[in-house]
Coordinates of C-alpha atoms and ligand atoms in Angstrom, one line a residue:
M1 CA -31.1 -25.8 71.8
I2 CA -34.1 -26.0 69.5
D3 CA -34.1 -22.2 69.2
Q4 CA -30.5 -22.4 68.2
L5 CA -31.4 -24.9 65.5
K6 CA -34.2 -22.6 64.2
E7 CA -31.8 -19.7 64.0
H8 CA -29.5 -21.8 61.9
I9 CA -32.3 -22.8 59.6
S10 CA -33.2 -19.2 58.8
E11 CA -29.5 -18.5 58.3
V12 CA -29.2 -21.3 55.9
E13 CA -32.3 -20.3 54.0
G14 CA -31.0 -16.7 53.7
F15 CA -27.5 -17.7 52.5
T16 CA -26.4 -17.0 49.0
A17 CA -23.1 -17.1 47.1
D18 CA -21.8 -17.4 43.6
D19 CA -18.2 -18.2 44.4
P20 CA -17.5 -22.0 44.5
K21 CA -15.1 -21.5 47.4
E22 CA -17.7 -19.8 49.5
I23 CA -20.3 -22.6 48.8
E24 CA -17.8 -25.2 49.8
E25 CA -17.0 -23.4 53.1
F26 CA -20.7 -23.3 53.7
R27 CA -21.1 -27.0 53.0
I28 CA -18.2 -27.9 55.4
K29 CA -19.6 -25.6 58.1
Y30 CA -23.0 -27.5 58.1
L31 CA -22.5 -30.8 56.5
G32 CA -18.8 -31.6 57.0
K33 CA -17.6 -34.3 59.4
K34 CA -16.9 -31.9 62.1
G35 CA -19.8 -29.7 61.0
L36 CA -22.7 -28.2 63.0
L37 CA -25.1 -30.9 62.0
N38 CA -23.0 -33.7 63.4
K39 CA -22.4 -31.7 66.6
F40 CA -26.2 -31.3 67.1
F41 CA -26.8 -35.0 66.4
A42 CA -24.2 -35.8 69.1
E43 CA -26.3 -33.7 71.5
F44 CA -29.3 -35.8 70.8
K45 CA -28.7 -38.2 73.7
N46 CA -28.6 -35.2 76.2
I47 CA -32.0 -33.9 75.2
P48 CA -34.8 -34.7 77.6
N49 CA -37.1 -37.4 76.3
D50 CA -40.2 -35.2 75.9
Q51 CA -38.3 -32.8 73.6
K52 CA -36.5 -35.5 71.6
K53 CA -39.2 -35.7 68.9
E54 CA -39.3 -31.9 68.2
F55 CA -35.5 -31.8 68.3
G56 CA -35.2 -34.6 65.8
Q57 CA -37.6 -33.0 63.4
T58 CA -35.9 -29.6 63.6
I59 CA -32.4 -31.1 63.1
N60 CA -33.7 -32.9 60.0
Q61 CA -35.2 -29.7 58.7
L62 CA -31.8 -28.1 59.1
K63 CA -30.1 -30.9 57.3
T64 CA -32.5 -30.8 54.4
A65 CA -32.3 -27.1 54.1
A66 CA -28.5 -27.1 54.1
T67 CA -28.2 -30.0 51.6
E68 CA -30.7 -28.3 49.2
K69 CA -29.0 -25.0 49.5
V70 CA -25.6 -26.5 48.6
N71 CA -27.2 -28.3 45.6
T72 CA -29.1 -25.3 44.2
L73 CA -26.1 -23.0 44.6
N74 CA -23.8 -25.5 42.9
N75 CA -26.3 -26.1 40.0
S76 CA -26.7 -22.4 39.3
L77 CA -22.9 -22.1 39.3
S78 CA -22.4 -24.9 36.7
D79 CA -25.2 -23.5 34.5
V80 CA -23.3 -20.2 34.2
V81 CA -20.1 -21.9 33.4
T82 CA -21.4 -24.2 30.6
E83 CA -23.4 -21.4 28.9
D84 CA -20.3 -19.2 28.8
A85 CA -18.1 -21.9 27.4
V86 CA -20.4 -23.1 24.7
Y87 CA -22.2 -20.0 23.5
G88 CA -20.4 -17.0 24.8
D89 CA -22.5 -13.8 24.7
L90 CA -24.9 -14.2 21.8
T91 CA -25.8 -10.6 21.9
R92 CA -22.3 -9.3 21.2
P93 CA -21.6 -7.9 17.7
A94 CA -19.9 -10.4 15.4
E95 CA -16.1 -10.2 14.9
P96 CA -15.4 -8.3 11.7
L97 CA -14.3 -10.8 9.1
E98 CA -11.9 -9.3 6.6
L99 CA -12.4 -11.0 3.2
G100 CA -9.6 -10.8 0.7
A101 CA -10.1 -9.8 -2.9
R102 CA -9.3 -11.9 -6.0
H103 CA -6.7 -10.5 -8.3
P104 CA -8.1 -8.9 -11.5
I105 CA -5.9 -11.3 -13.6
S106 CA -7.4 -14.3 -11.9
I107 CA -10.9 -12.9 -12.3
V108 CA -10.5 -12.4 -16.0
K109 CA -8.6 -15.6 -16.5
D110 CA -11.4 -17.6 -14.9
Q111 CA -14.0 -15.8 -17.0
I112 CA -12.1 -16.8 -20.2
I113 CA -11.7 -20.4 -19.0
N114 CA -15.4 -20.6 -18.1
I115 CA -16.5 -19.4 -21.6
F116 CA -14.3 -21.8 -23.5
S117 CA -15.2 -24.7 -21.1
R118 CA -18.8 -24.3 -22.2
I119 CA -17.9 -25.2 -25.8
G120 CA -15.7 -28.2 -24.9
F121 CA -12.2 -26.8 -24.3
N122 CA -10.2 -28.2 -21.4
V123 CA -7.3 -26.4 -19.6
S124 CA -3.7 -27.3 -20.1
E125 CA -0.6 -26.0 -18.4
G126 CA 3.2 -26.2 -18.9
P127 CA 6.5 -24.9 -17.5
E128 CA 7.4 -21.2 -17.5
I129 CA 11.1 -22.2 -18.0
E130 CA 11.1 -23.8 -21.5
D131 CA 13.5 -25.2 -24.0
D132 CA 14.0 -23.8 -27.5
W133 CA 12.1 -26.7 -29.2
H134 CA 8.8 -26.1 -27.4
N135 CA 8.9 -22.3 -27.5
F136 CA 10.4 -21.8 -31.0
T137 CA 11.6 -24.6 -33.2
A138 CA 8.5 -26.9 -33.1
L139 CA 6.4 -23.8 -33.8
N140 CA 8.1 -23.3 -37.2
L141 CA 10.7 -20.9 -35.9
P142 CA 14.0 -22.5 -36.7
E143 CA 17.3 -21.0 -35.5
H144 CA 18.1 -17.7 -37.1
H145 CA 14.5 -17.2 -38.3
P146 CA 14.0 -13.4 -38.3
A147 CA 10.6 -13.8 -36.6
R148 CA 12.3 -14.8 -33.4
D149 CA 13.1 -11.1 -33.0
M150 CA 9.4 -10.4 -32.7
Q151 CA 9.6 -11.8 -29.2
D152 CA 12.5 -10.4 -27.2
T153 CA 13.5 -13.4 -25.3
F154 CA 15.1 -13.9 -21.8
F155 CA 17.6 -16.6 -22.2
I156 CA 19.4 -18.5 -19.4
Q157 CA 22.9 -17.2 -19.7
T158 CA 24.7 -20.5 -19.3
N159 CA 22.5 -22.4 -21.6
P160 CA 21.0 -20.7 -24.7
D161 CA 18.7 -23.7 -25.2
I162 CA 16.8 -22.8 -22.0
L163 CA 14.6 -19.7 -21.8
L164 CA 11.6 -18.1 -20.2
R165 CA 8.7 -18.9 -22.4
T166 CA 7.6 -15.9 -24.6
H167 CA 4.1 -17.3 -25.2
T168 CA 1.9 -20.2 -24.1
S169 CA 2.0 -21.7 -27.6
S170 CA 4.8 -23.8 -26.0
V171 CA 2.1 -25.5 -23.9
Q172 CA 0.2 -26.4 -27.1
V173 CA 3.2 -28.1 -28.5
R174 CA 3.5 -30.2 -25.4
Y175 CA -0.2 -31.0 -25.5
M176 CA 0.0 -32.1 -29.2
E177 CA 3.0 -34.2 -28.5
N178 CA 1.1 -36.1 -25.7
N179 CA -2.5 -36.2 -27.0
K180 CA -4.3 -37.4 -30.1
P181 CA -6.9 -35.4 -32.0
P182 CA -9.6 -34.3 -31.5
I183 CA -7.9 -31.6 -29.4
R184 CA -9.7 -28.7 -27.8
T185 CA -7.6 -27.0 -25.2
I186 CA -6.8 -23.6 -23.8
S187 CA -3.5 -22.8 -22.1
P188 CA -3.5 -19.9 -19.6
G189 CA -0.2 -18.8 -18.0
R190 CA 2.5 -16.2 -17.4
V191 CA 4.9 -15.3 -20.2
Y192 CA 8.1 -13.2 -20.3
R193 CA 9.5 -10.8 -22.9
N194 CA 12.5 -8.4 -22.6
E195 CA 10.5 -5.3 -23.2
A196 CA 10.8 -1.8 -21.7
I197 CA 8.4 -1.4 -18.8
S198 CA 5.7 1.3 -19.3
A199 CA 2.1 1.9 -18.6
R200 CA 1.1 -0.2 -21.6
S201 CA 3.7 -3.0 -21.5
H202 CA 5.6 -5.1 -19.0
C203 CA 8.4 -7.7 -19.2
F204 CA 6.0 -10.3 -17.9
F205 CA 2.3 -10.7 -18.6
H206 CA -0.3 -13.4 -19.0
Q207 CA -1.8 -15.1 -22.0
V208 CA -4.5 -17.6 -22.8
E209 CA -3.9 -19.5 -26.0
G210 CA -6.4 -21.8 -27.6
L211 CA -6.0 -24.8 -29.9
Y212 CA -8.6 -26.9 -31.8
I213 CA -7.5 -29.8 -34.0
D214 CA -9.7 -32.3 -35.7
K215 CA -10.7 -33.5 -39.2
D216 CA -12.1 -30.7 -41.4
V217 CA -11.6 -27.8 -39.0
S218 CA -12.0 -24.6 -41.1
F219 CA -11.4 -20.9 -40.8
A220 CA -15.2 -20.4 -40.5
D221 CA -15.1 -22.5 -37.3
L222 CA -12.4 -20.2 -36.0
K223 CA -14.4 -17.1 -36.7
Q224 CA -17.6 -18.6 -35.1
T225 CA -15.6 -19.6 -32.0
L226 CA -14.1 -16.1 -31.6
Q227 CA -17.4 -14.4 -32.2
F228 CA -19.0 -16.5 -29.5
F229 CA -16.1 -15.7 -27.2
T230 CA -16.2 -11.9 -27.7
K231 CA -20.0 -11.9 -27.3
E232 CA -19.7 -13.7 -24.0
L233 CA -16.8 -11.8 -22.5
F234 CA -17.4 -8.2 -23.8
G235 CA -21.1 -8.4 -24.7
K236 CA -20.1 -7.4 -28.3
S237 CA -20.3 -9.8 -31.2
K238 CA -19.1 -7.6 -34.1
I239 CA -15.5 -8.6 -34.9
R240 CA -13.2 -8.3 -37.9
L241 CA -10.2 -10.3 -38.9
R242 CA -7.2 -8.5 -40.4
P243 CA -4.6 -10.5 -42.4
S244 CA -1.4 -10.8 -40.3
Y245 CA 1.6 -13.0 -39.9
F246 CA 2.6 -15.6 -37.4
P247 CA 5.2 -18.3 -38.2
F248 CA 3.0 -21.0 -36.7
T249 CA -0.3 -20.2 -38.4
E250 CA -1.2 -19.9 -42.1
P251 CA -3.3 -18.0 -42.9
S252 CA -3.0 -15.7 -39.9
A253 CA -5.1 -12.8 -38.6
E254 CA -5.4 -10.2 -35.9
V255 CA -8.8 -10.0 -34.3
D256 CA -10.5 -6.7 -33.6
V257 CA -13.7 -6.3 -31.7
Y258 CA -16.0 -3.4 -32.4
W259 CA -16.2 -1.6 -29.0
G260 CA -18.3 1.3 -30.2
L261 CA -17.9 5.1 -30.0
E262 CA -20.6 6.0 -27.5
T263 CA -18.5 7.6 -24.7
E264 CA -15.4 9.7 -24.4
T265 CA -13.6 6.7 -23.0
D266 CA -14.6 4.6 -26.1
Y267 CA -12.9 7.3 -28.2
K268 CA -9.8 7.2 -26.1
M269 CA -9.5 3.5 -25.9
T270 CA -10.1 2.9 -29.6
K271 CA -8.2 6.0 -30.8
G272 CA -11.3 7.2 -32.4
T273 CA -11.9 4.1 -34.6
G274 CA -14.3 2.2 -32.4
W275 CA -12.2 -1.0 -33.0
L276 CA -10.0 -2.7 -30.4
E277 CA -7.3 -5.3 -31.2
I278 CA -7.7 -8.2 -28.8
M279 CA -5.8 -11.3 -30.2
G280 CA -3.9 -13.1 -32.9
C281 CA -5.1 -16.3 -34.6
G282 CA -4.9 -18.5 -37.6
M283 CA -5.0 -22.0 -39.0
V284 CA -2.2 -24.1 -37.5
D285 CA 0.7 -24.4 -40.0
P286 CA 0.9 -28.0 -41.3
N287 CA 4.7 -28.0 -40.4
V288 CA 3.7 -27.4 -36.7
L289 CA 1.3 -30.4 -36.8
D290 CA 4.0 -32.6 -38.3
N291 CA 6.6 -31.4 -35.8
C292 CA 4.3 -32.5 -33.0
G293 CA 3.4 -35.9 -34.4
I294 CA 0.0 -35.1 -35.9
D295 CA -0.6 -36.1 -39.5
S296 CA -1.2 -32.8 -41.4
N297 CA -2.8 -34.7 -44.3
E298 CA -5.5 -36.0 -42.0
Y299 CA -6.0 -33.1 -39.6
T300 CA -6.4 -29.4 -39.6
G301 CA -6.8 -26.9 -36.8
F302 CA -6.9 -23.4 -35.6
A303 CA -5.1 -21.5 -32.8
F304 CA -5.5 -18.2 -31.2
G305 CA -3.7 -16.2 -28.4
M306 CA -4.6 -13.2 -26.3
G307 CA -3.1 -11.2 -23.4
I308 CA -5.1 -11.4 -20.2
D309 CA -3.5 -8.2 -18.8
R310 CA -4.7 -6.0 -21.6
I311 CA -8.2 -7.5 -21.4
A312 CA -8.2 -6.9 -17.6
L313 CA -7.2 -3.2 -18.2
L314 CA -10.0 -2.9 -20.7
L315 CA -12.8 -4.6 -18.7
H316 CA -11.9 -2.8 -15.4
Q317 CA -10.8 0.5 -16.8
I318 CA -7.3 0.3 -15.3
S319 CA -4.9 2.9 -16.7
D320 CA -1.5 1.3 -16.0
I321 CA -0.5 -2.3 -16.5
R322 CA 2.1 -1.9 -13.7
L323 CA -0.7 -1.8 -11.1
L324 CA -1.3 -5.5 -11.8
S325 CA 2.0 -6.5 -10.3
E326 CA 2.8 -3.9 -7.7
N327 CA 0.5 -5.5 -5.0
D328 CA -0.7 -2.1 -3.8
I329 CA -3.4 -3.1 -1.3
R330 CA -5.4 0.1 -2.2
F331 CA -5.6 -1.1 -5.8
L332 CA -6.3 -4.8 -5.0
E333 CA -9.1 -4.1 -2.5
Q334 CA -11.2 -2.5 -5.2
F335 CA -11.9 -6.0 -6.6
K336 CA -13.6 -7.3 -3.5
S337 CA -17.0 -7.2 -5.1
A338 CA -15.9 -8.4 -8.6
F339 CA -16.8 -12.1 -7.8
Ligands
LIG401 N1 1.6 -16.8 -29.8 C1 1.2 -15.6 -30.3 C2 1.7 -14.5 -29.5 O1 2.2 -14.7 -28.4 C3 -0.3 -15.5 -30.4 C4 -0.9 -16.4 -31.3 C5 -1.3 -17.7 -30.9 C6 -1.1 -16.1 -32.6 C7 -1.9 -18.6 -31.7 C8 -1.7 -17.0 -33.5 C9 -2.1 -18.2 -33.1 O2 1.7 -13.3 -29.9

């Protein structure tokens, strides 16, 4: 009987398993109610007295060995499970994480906003579907004014008073109606004009317009502001102002930046002149201030407006404006590194 017990002890010590079911079977076989240990304990009374001591010690050895075996096997099992669940395999290569790219229009728009925010301009926005007042009339463009033809307008067929805004000057009107000077705001947004679509122009594009109104704002302030802007955005501070006409500003000017004539691309871009036209500007016409509830005897101001798309084409050497709205992934992916 004792020899049998010893055989079981060495069997128990040699046993190994990593399947929970096998371990449970092993436990039942030895430690279960009808298990081997209980059977041996039941034999105890039949053992001759002089062997009882040795039998008792051996049966206890078997019990300890079986209990410890079950415990260690179960522990190693739960270790494996929790490690897997919490950490996985730390040596595996990471999942490739595909980052998207920001759109060149957004990149350039944010650069412009950032530059003007550093000199105290906030950002204002307004609706793309506008009424005649905010897009034209308040801006000194009454009905039948010939300058309305400068901006081929998309009207809503059933209501000629409602249109797709042709410039973000409409946002400036809204801003003046709702805020008292001093006003320093820029208005970025999408605008629409009924123009033939080509590599250079589209029927919708993006603008940023700026407005500064306070006491004693002068044309010199305007020039300084634009010089700061061109220096920051293009790294070029030589600009020139050519007399021009806008109904909402008087005097008005076109702004050219001196790009240079160092490379062949410079020649192409500037048509051999070295100069690039980048925006329109001027002193806000007193009629516009009065239309928007600002006393033109007390306040003066300047305004400017530029197209984001054209600037994006310039800065990123893009040859066709249509690429900006075609959502071709091969084009968009190229801006992944452009912050
Ligand atoms: N609104 C003009 C345009 O869309 C730009 C501009 C804004 C010109 C402000 C002068 C002053 O062309």
